[in-house]
mmCIF file of C-alpha atoms in Angstrom:
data_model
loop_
_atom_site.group_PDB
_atom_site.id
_atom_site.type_symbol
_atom_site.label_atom_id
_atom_site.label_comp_id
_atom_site.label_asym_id
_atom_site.label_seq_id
_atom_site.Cartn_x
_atom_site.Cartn_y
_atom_site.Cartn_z
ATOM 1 C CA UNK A 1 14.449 9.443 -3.856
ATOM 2 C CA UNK A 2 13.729 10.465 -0.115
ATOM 3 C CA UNK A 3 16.391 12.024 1.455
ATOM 4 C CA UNK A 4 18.588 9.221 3.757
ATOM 5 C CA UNK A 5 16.426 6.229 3.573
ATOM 6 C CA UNK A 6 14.115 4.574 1.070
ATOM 7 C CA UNK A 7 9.936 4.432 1.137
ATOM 8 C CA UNK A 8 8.963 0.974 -0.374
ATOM 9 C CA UNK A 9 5.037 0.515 -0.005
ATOM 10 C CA UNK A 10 2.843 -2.657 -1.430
ATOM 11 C CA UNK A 11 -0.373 -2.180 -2.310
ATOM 12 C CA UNK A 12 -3.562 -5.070 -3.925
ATOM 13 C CA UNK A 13 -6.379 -6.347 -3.113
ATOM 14 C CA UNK A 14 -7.875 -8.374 -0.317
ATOM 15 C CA UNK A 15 -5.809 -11.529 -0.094
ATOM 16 C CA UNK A 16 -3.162 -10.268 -2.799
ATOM 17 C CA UNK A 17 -0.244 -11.865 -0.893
ATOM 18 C CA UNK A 18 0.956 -8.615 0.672
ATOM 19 C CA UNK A 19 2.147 -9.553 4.049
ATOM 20 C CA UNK A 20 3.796 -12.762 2.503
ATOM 21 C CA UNK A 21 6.030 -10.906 0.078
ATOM 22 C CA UNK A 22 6.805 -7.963 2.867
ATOM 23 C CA UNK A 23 7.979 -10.682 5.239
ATOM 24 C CA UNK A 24 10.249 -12.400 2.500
ATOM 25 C CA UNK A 25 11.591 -8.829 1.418
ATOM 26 C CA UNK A 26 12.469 -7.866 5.039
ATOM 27 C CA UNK A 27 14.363 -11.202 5.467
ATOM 28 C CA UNK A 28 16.019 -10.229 1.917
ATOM 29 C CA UNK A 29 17.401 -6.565 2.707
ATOM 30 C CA UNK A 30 18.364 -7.570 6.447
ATOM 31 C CA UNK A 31 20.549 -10.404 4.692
ATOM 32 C CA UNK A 32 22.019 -7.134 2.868
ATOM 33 C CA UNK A 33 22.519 -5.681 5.613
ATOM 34 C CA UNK A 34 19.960 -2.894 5.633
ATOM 35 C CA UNK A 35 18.129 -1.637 8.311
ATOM 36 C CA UNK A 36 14.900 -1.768 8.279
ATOM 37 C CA UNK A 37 11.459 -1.103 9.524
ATOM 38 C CA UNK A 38 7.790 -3.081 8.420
ATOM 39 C CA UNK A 39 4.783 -1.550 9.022
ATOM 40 C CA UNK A 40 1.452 -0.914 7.701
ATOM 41 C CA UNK A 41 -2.228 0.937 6.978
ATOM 42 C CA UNK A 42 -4.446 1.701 8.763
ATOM 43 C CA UNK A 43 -3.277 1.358 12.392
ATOM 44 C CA UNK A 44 -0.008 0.550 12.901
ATOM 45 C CA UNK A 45 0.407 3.102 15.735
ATOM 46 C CA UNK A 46 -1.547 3.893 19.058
ATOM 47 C CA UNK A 47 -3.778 5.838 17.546
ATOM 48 C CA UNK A 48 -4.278 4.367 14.186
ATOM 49 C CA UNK A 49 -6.040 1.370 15.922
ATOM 50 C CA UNK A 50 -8.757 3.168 17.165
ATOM 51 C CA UNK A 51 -9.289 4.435 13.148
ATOM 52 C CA UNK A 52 -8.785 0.552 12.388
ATOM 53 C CA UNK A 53 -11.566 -0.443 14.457
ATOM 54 C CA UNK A 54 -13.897 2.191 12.966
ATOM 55 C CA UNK A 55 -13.185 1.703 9.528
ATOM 56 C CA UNK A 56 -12.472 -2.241 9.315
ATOM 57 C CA UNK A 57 -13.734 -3.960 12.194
ATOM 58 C CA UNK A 58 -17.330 -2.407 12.759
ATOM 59 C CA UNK A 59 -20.627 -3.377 11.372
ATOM 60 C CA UNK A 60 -21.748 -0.074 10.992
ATOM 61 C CA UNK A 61 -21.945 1.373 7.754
ATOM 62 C CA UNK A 62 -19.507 4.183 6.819
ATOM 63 C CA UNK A 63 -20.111 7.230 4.883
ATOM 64 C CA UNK A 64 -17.788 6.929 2.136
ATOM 65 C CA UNK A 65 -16.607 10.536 2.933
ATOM 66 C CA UNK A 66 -16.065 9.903 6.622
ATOM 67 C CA UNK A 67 -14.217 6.531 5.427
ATOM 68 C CA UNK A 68 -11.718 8.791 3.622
ATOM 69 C CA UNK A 69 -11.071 10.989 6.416
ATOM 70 C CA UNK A 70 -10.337 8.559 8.852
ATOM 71 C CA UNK A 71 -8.056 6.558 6.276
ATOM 72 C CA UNK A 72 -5.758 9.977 6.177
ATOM 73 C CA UNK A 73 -6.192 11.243 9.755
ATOM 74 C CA UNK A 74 -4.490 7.637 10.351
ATOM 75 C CA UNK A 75 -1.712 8.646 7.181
ATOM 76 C CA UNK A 76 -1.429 11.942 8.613
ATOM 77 C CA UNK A 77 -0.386 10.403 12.159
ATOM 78 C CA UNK A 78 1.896 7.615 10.614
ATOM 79 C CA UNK A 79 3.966 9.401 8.479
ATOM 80 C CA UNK A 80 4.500 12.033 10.918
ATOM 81 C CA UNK A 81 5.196 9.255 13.582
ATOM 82 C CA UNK A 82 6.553 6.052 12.123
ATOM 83 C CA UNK A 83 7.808 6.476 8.588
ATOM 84 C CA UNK A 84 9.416 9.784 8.284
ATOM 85 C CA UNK A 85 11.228 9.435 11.405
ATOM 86 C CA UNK A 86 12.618 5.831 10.004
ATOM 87 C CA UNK A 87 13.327 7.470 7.097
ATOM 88 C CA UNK A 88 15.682 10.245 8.221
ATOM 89 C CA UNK A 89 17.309 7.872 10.384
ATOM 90 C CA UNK A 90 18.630 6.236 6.891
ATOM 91 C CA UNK A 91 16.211 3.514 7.044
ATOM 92 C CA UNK A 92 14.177 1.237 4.485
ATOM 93 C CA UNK A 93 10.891 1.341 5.112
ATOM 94 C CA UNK A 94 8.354 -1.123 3.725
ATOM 95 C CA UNK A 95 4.492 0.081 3.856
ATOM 96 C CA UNK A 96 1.404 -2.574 3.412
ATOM 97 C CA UNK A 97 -0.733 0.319 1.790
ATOM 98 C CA UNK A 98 -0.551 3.411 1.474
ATOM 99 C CA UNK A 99 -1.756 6.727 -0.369
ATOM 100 C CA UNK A 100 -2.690 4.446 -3.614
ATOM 101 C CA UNK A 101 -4.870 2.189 -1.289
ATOM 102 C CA UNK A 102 -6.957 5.459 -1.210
ATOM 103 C CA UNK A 103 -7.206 6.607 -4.693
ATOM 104 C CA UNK A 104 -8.088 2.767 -5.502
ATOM 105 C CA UNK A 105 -10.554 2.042 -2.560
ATOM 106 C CA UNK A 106 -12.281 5.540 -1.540
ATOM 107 C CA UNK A 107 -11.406 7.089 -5.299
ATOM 108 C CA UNK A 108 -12.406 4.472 -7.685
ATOM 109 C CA UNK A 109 -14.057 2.029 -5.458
ATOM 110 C CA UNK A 110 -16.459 4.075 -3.829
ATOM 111 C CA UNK A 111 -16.766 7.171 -6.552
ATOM 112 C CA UNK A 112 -17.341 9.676 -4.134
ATOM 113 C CA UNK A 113 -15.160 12.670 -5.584
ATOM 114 C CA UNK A 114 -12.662 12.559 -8.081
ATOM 115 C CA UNK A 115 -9.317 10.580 -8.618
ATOM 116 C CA UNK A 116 -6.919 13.786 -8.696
ATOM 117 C CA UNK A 117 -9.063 14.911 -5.625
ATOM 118 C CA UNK A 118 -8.408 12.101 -3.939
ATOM 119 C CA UNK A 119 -4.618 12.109 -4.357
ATOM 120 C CA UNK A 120 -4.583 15.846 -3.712
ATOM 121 C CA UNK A 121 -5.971 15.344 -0.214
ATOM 122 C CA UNK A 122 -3.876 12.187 0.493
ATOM 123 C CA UNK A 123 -0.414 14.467 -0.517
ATOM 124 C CA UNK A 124 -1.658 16.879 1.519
ATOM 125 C CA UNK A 125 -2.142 14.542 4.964
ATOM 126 C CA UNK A 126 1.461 12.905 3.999
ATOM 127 C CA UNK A 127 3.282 16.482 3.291
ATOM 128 C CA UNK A 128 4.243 15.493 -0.058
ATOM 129 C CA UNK A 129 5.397 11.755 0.663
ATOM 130 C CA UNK A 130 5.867 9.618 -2.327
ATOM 131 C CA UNK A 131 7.202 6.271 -2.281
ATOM 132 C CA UNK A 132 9.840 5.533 -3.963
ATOM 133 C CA UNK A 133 8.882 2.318 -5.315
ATOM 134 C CA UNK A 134 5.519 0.742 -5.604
ATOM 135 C CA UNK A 135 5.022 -3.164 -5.513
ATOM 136 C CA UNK A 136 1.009 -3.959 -6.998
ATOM 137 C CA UNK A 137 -0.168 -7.745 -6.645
ATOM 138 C CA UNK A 138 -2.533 -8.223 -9.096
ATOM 139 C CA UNK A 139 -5.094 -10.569 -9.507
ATOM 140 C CA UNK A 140 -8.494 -11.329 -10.376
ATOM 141 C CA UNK A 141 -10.964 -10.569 -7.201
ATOM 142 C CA UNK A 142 -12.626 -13.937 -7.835
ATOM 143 C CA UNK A 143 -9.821 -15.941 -7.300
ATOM 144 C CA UNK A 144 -8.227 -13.484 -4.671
ATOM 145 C CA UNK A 145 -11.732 -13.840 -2.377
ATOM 146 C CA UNK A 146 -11.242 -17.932 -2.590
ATOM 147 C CA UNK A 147 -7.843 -17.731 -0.130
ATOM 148 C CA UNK A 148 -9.857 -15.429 2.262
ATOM 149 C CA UNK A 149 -10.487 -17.661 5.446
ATOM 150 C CA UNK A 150 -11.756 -16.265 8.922
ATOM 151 C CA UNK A 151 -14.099 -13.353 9.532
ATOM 152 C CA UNK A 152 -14.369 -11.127 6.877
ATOM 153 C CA UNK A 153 -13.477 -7.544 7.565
ATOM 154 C CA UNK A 154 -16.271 -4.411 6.666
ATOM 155 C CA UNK A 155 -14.025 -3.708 3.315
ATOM 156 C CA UNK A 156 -13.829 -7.675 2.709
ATOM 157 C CA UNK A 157 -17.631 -8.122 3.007
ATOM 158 C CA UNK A 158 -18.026 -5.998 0.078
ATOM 159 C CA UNK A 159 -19.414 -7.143 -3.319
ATOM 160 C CA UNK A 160 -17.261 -8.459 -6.224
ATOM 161 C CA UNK A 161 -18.122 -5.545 -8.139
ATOM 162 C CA UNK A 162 -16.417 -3.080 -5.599
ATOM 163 C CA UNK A 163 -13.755 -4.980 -5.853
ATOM 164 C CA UNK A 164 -13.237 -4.933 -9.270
ATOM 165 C CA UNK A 165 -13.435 -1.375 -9.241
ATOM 166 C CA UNK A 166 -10.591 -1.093 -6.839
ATOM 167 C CA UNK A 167 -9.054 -3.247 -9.042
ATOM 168 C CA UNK A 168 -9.129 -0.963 -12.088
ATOM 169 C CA UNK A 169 -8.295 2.136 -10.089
ATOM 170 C CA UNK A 170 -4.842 0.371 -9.352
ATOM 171 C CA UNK A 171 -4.742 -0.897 -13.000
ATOM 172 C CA UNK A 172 -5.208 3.094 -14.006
ATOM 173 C CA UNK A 173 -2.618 4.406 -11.228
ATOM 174 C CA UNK A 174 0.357 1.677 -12.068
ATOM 175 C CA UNK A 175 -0.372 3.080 -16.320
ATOM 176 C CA UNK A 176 -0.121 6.581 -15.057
ATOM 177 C CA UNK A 177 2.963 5.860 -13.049
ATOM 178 C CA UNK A 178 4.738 3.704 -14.518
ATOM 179 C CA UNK A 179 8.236 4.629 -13.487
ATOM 180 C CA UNK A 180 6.861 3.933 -9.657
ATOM 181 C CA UNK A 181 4.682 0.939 -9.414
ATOM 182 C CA UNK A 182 5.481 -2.702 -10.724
ATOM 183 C CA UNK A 183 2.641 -4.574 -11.389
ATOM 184 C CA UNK A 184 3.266 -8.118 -10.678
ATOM 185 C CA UNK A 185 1.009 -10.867 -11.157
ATOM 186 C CA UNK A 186 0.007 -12.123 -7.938
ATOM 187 C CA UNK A 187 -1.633 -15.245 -9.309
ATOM 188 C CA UNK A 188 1.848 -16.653 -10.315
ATOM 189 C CA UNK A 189 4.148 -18.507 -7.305
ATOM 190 C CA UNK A 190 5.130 -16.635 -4.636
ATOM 191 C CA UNK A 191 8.781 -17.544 -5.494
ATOM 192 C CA UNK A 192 7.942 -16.391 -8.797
ATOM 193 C CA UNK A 193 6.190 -12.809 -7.110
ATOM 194 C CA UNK A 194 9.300 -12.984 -4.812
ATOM 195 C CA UNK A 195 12.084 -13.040 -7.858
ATOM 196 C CA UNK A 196 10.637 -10.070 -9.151
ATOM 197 C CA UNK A 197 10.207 -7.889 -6.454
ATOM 198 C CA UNK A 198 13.956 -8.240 -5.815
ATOM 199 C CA UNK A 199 14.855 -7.687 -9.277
ATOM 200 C CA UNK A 200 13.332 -4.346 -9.218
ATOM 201 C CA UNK A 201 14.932 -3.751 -5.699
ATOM 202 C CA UNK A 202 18.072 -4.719 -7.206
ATOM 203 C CA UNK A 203 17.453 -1.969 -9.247
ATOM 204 C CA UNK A 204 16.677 0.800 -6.692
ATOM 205 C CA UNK A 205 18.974 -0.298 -4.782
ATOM 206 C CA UNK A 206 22.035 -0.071 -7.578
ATOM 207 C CA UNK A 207 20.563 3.725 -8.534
ATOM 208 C CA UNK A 208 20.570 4.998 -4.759
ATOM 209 C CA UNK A 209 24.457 3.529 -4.245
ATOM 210 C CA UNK A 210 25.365 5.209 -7.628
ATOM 211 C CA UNK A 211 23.601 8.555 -6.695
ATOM 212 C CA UNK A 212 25.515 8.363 -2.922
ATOM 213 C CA UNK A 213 28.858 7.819 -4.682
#
């Protein structure tokens, strides 16, 4: 567990249902009484827009190593800003993506250097971070890319076949760490998605009041 608060972070693909489920979680813990902050990856800061821009909004295509640099120059500046501040205030913090978005998307996605290497780096920019609970919506690219609507960002105008890459490098992080990340299938309801997210912070929840006591 972090110290005083607790790191939640939610990671899937493109159209997973990410920002749906954070919203109904927030409105969950607040109704508990909790305090807490939303935020997300890349550029949820001042200076993490500018990285947003680069990485997500251009047309201009991104070495896969610069890609991976600017992802944790943004982590480096948001943890150190945002979430570990929130955090030793006693806060709950929810993250849309975070260090696994990395391993999945630069790691397995674009194969430029290693898994381990990847996640190496990333615990380096985040000064050991972990969450301490992982939410992964899972579901099939195909059908995830059919509720996309709007302009497409540079990651979303990928191929299918990246994108099932990413998908098995999340697949191969929630088997390695299983006592961290809940795979839930984001094809099913969101009421369905929603009812067991909140079992598992139940859960977390129960654990940190025992371990206070």
């Amino acid at each position: 567990m972090n110290e005083k608060g607790l790191f939640i972070t939610f990671e899937g693909g493109e159209a997973a249902g990410k920002s749906t489920l954070i919203k109904k979680v927030k409105e969950y813990l607040v109704s508990l009484e909790k305090d807490v902050l939303c935020t997300f990856e890349p550029g949820d800061t001042e200076f993490g827009k500018s990285i947003r821009a680069a990485v997500l909004d251009g047309n201009e295509k991104i070495p896969p190593e610069a890609e991976f640099f600017l992802y944790l120059a943004d982590r480096a500046y948001h943890v150190e800003k945002m979430i570990m501040p929130a955090l030793e205030s006693g806060k709950m913090v929810l993250c849309d993506r975070f260090t696994d978005s990395s391993v999945a998307y630069q790691g397995e996605g674009r194969r430029f250097v290693s898994l381990e290497r990847i996640e190496e780096m990333s615990l380096v920019a985040t000064r050991g971070l972990t969450p301490d609970l992982t939410f992964y919506l899972d579901i099939d690219p195909k059908i995830a890319f059919k509720r996309l609507t709007g302009k497409k960002d540079r990651l979303e105008r990928e191929d299918i076949s990246f994108h099932e890459k990413v998908r098995e490098g999340y697949l191969l992080l929630a088997r390695d760490n299983p006592h961290r990340i809940v795979v839930i299938n984001a094809e099913d309801t969101i009421e369905d998605v929603f009812a067991v997210t909140t079992k598992h912070l139940d859960e977390l929840l129960k654990k940190t009041n025992l371990n206070k006591v």
